[in-house]
mmCIF file of C-alpha atoms in Angstrom:
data_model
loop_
_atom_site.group_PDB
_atom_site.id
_atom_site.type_symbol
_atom_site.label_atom_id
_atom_site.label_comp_id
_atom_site.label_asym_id
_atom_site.label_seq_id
_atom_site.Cartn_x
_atom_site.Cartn_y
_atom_site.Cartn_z
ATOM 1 C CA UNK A 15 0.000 0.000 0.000
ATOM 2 C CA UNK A 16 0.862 3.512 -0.912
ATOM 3 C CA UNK A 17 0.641 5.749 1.952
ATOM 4 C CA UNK A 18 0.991 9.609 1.361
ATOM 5 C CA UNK A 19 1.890 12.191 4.847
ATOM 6 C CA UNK A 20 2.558 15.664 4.208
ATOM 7 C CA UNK A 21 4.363 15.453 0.932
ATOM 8 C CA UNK A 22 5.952 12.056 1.111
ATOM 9 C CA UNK A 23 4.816 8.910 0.262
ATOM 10 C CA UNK A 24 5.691 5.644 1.619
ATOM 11 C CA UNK A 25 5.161 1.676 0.589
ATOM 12 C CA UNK A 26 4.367 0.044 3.307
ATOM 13 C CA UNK A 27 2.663 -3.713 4.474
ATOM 14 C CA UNK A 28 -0.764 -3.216 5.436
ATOM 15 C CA UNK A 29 0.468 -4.045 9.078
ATOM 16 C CA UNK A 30 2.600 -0.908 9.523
ATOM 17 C CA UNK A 31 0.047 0.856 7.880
ATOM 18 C CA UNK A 32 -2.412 -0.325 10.510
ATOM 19 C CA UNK A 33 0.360 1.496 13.009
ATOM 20 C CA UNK A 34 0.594 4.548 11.478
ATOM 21 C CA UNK A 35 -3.541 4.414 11.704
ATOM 22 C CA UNK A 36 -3.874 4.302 15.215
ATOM 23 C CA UNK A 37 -1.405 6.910 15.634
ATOM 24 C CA UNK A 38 -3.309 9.448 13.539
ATOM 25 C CA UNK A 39 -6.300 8.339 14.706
ATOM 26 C CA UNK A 40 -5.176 9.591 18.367
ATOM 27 C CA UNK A 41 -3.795 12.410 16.962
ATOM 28 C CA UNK A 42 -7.374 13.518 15.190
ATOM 29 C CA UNK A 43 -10.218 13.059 18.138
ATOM 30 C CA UNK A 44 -12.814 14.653 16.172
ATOM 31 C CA UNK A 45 -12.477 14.562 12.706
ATOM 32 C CA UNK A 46 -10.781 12.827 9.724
ATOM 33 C CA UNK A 47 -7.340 11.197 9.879
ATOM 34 C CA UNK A 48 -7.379 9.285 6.732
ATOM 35 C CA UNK A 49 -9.085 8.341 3.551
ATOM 36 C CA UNK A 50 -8.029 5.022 1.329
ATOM 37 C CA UNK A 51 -8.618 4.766 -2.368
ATOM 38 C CA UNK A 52 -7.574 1.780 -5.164
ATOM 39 C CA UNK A 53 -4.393 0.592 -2.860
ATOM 40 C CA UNK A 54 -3.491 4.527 -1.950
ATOM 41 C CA UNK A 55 -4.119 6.003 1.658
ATOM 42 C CA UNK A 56 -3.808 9.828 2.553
ATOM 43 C CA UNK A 57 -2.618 10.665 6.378
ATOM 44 C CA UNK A 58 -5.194 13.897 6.723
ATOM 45 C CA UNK A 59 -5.928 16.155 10.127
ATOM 46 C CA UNK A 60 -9.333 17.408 9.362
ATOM 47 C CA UNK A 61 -10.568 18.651 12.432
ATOM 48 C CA UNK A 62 -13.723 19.470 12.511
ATOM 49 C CA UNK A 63 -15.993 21.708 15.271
ATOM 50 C CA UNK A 64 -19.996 19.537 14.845
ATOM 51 C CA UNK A 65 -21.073 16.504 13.672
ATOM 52 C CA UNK A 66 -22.820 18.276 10.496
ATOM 53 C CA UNK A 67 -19.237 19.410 9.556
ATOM 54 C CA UNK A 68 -18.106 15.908 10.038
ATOM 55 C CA UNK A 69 -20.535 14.335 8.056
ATOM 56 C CA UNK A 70 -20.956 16.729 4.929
ATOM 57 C CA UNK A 71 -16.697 16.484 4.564
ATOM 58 C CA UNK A 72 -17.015 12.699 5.049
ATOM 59 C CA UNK A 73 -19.775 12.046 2.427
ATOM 60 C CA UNK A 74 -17.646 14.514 0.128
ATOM 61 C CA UNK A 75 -15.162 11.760 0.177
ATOM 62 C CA UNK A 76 -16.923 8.766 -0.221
ATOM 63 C CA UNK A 77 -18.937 10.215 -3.020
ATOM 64 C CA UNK A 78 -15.400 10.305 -4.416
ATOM 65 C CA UNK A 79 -15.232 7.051 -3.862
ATOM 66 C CA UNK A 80 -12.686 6.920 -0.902
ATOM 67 C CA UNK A 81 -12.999 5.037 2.401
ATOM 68 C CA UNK A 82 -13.092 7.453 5.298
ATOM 69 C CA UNK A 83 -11.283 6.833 9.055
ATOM 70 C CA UNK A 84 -12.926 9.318 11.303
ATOM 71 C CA UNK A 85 -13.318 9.728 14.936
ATOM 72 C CA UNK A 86 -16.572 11.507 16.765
ATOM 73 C CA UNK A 87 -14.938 12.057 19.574
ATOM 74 C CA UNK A 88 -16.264 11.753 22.778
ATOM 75 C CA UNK A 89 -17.978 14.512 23.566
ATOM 76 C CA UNK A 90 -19.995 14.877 20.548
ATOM 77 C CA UNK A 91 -20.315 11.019 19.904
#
């Protein structure tokens, strides 16, 4: 798998990338840390302030066709 951060991009097993996941994931506690597309993921920090925020940037993405890795965090989830 092809995983972009910033402006670098790594190959990677899907193991490590399963790492690098749950790091951005705890890094992003309400909003979007990553989307996945055809064998490519991009490391994102979308925060966002409401769930309607949340929602209309995640279906943006997945009516592009991407798989979205959000968090609600807790106190709006």
């Amino acid at each position: 798998m092809l995983v972009q951060i910033g402006e670098k991009v790594w190959a990677m097993e899907k193991e490590r990338y399963n790492s690098v996941l749950k790091v951005a994931s705890d890094a992003v506690p309400f909003g979007i840390y990553a989307v996945e597309k055809n064998g490519k993921a991009e490391m994102r920090r979308d925060m966002c302030s409401s769930i309607g925020e949340l929602k209309k940037l995640t279906r943006a993405f997945k009516e592009k066709g991407y798989k979205v890795h959000s968090n609600k965090g807790g106190k709006h989830g």
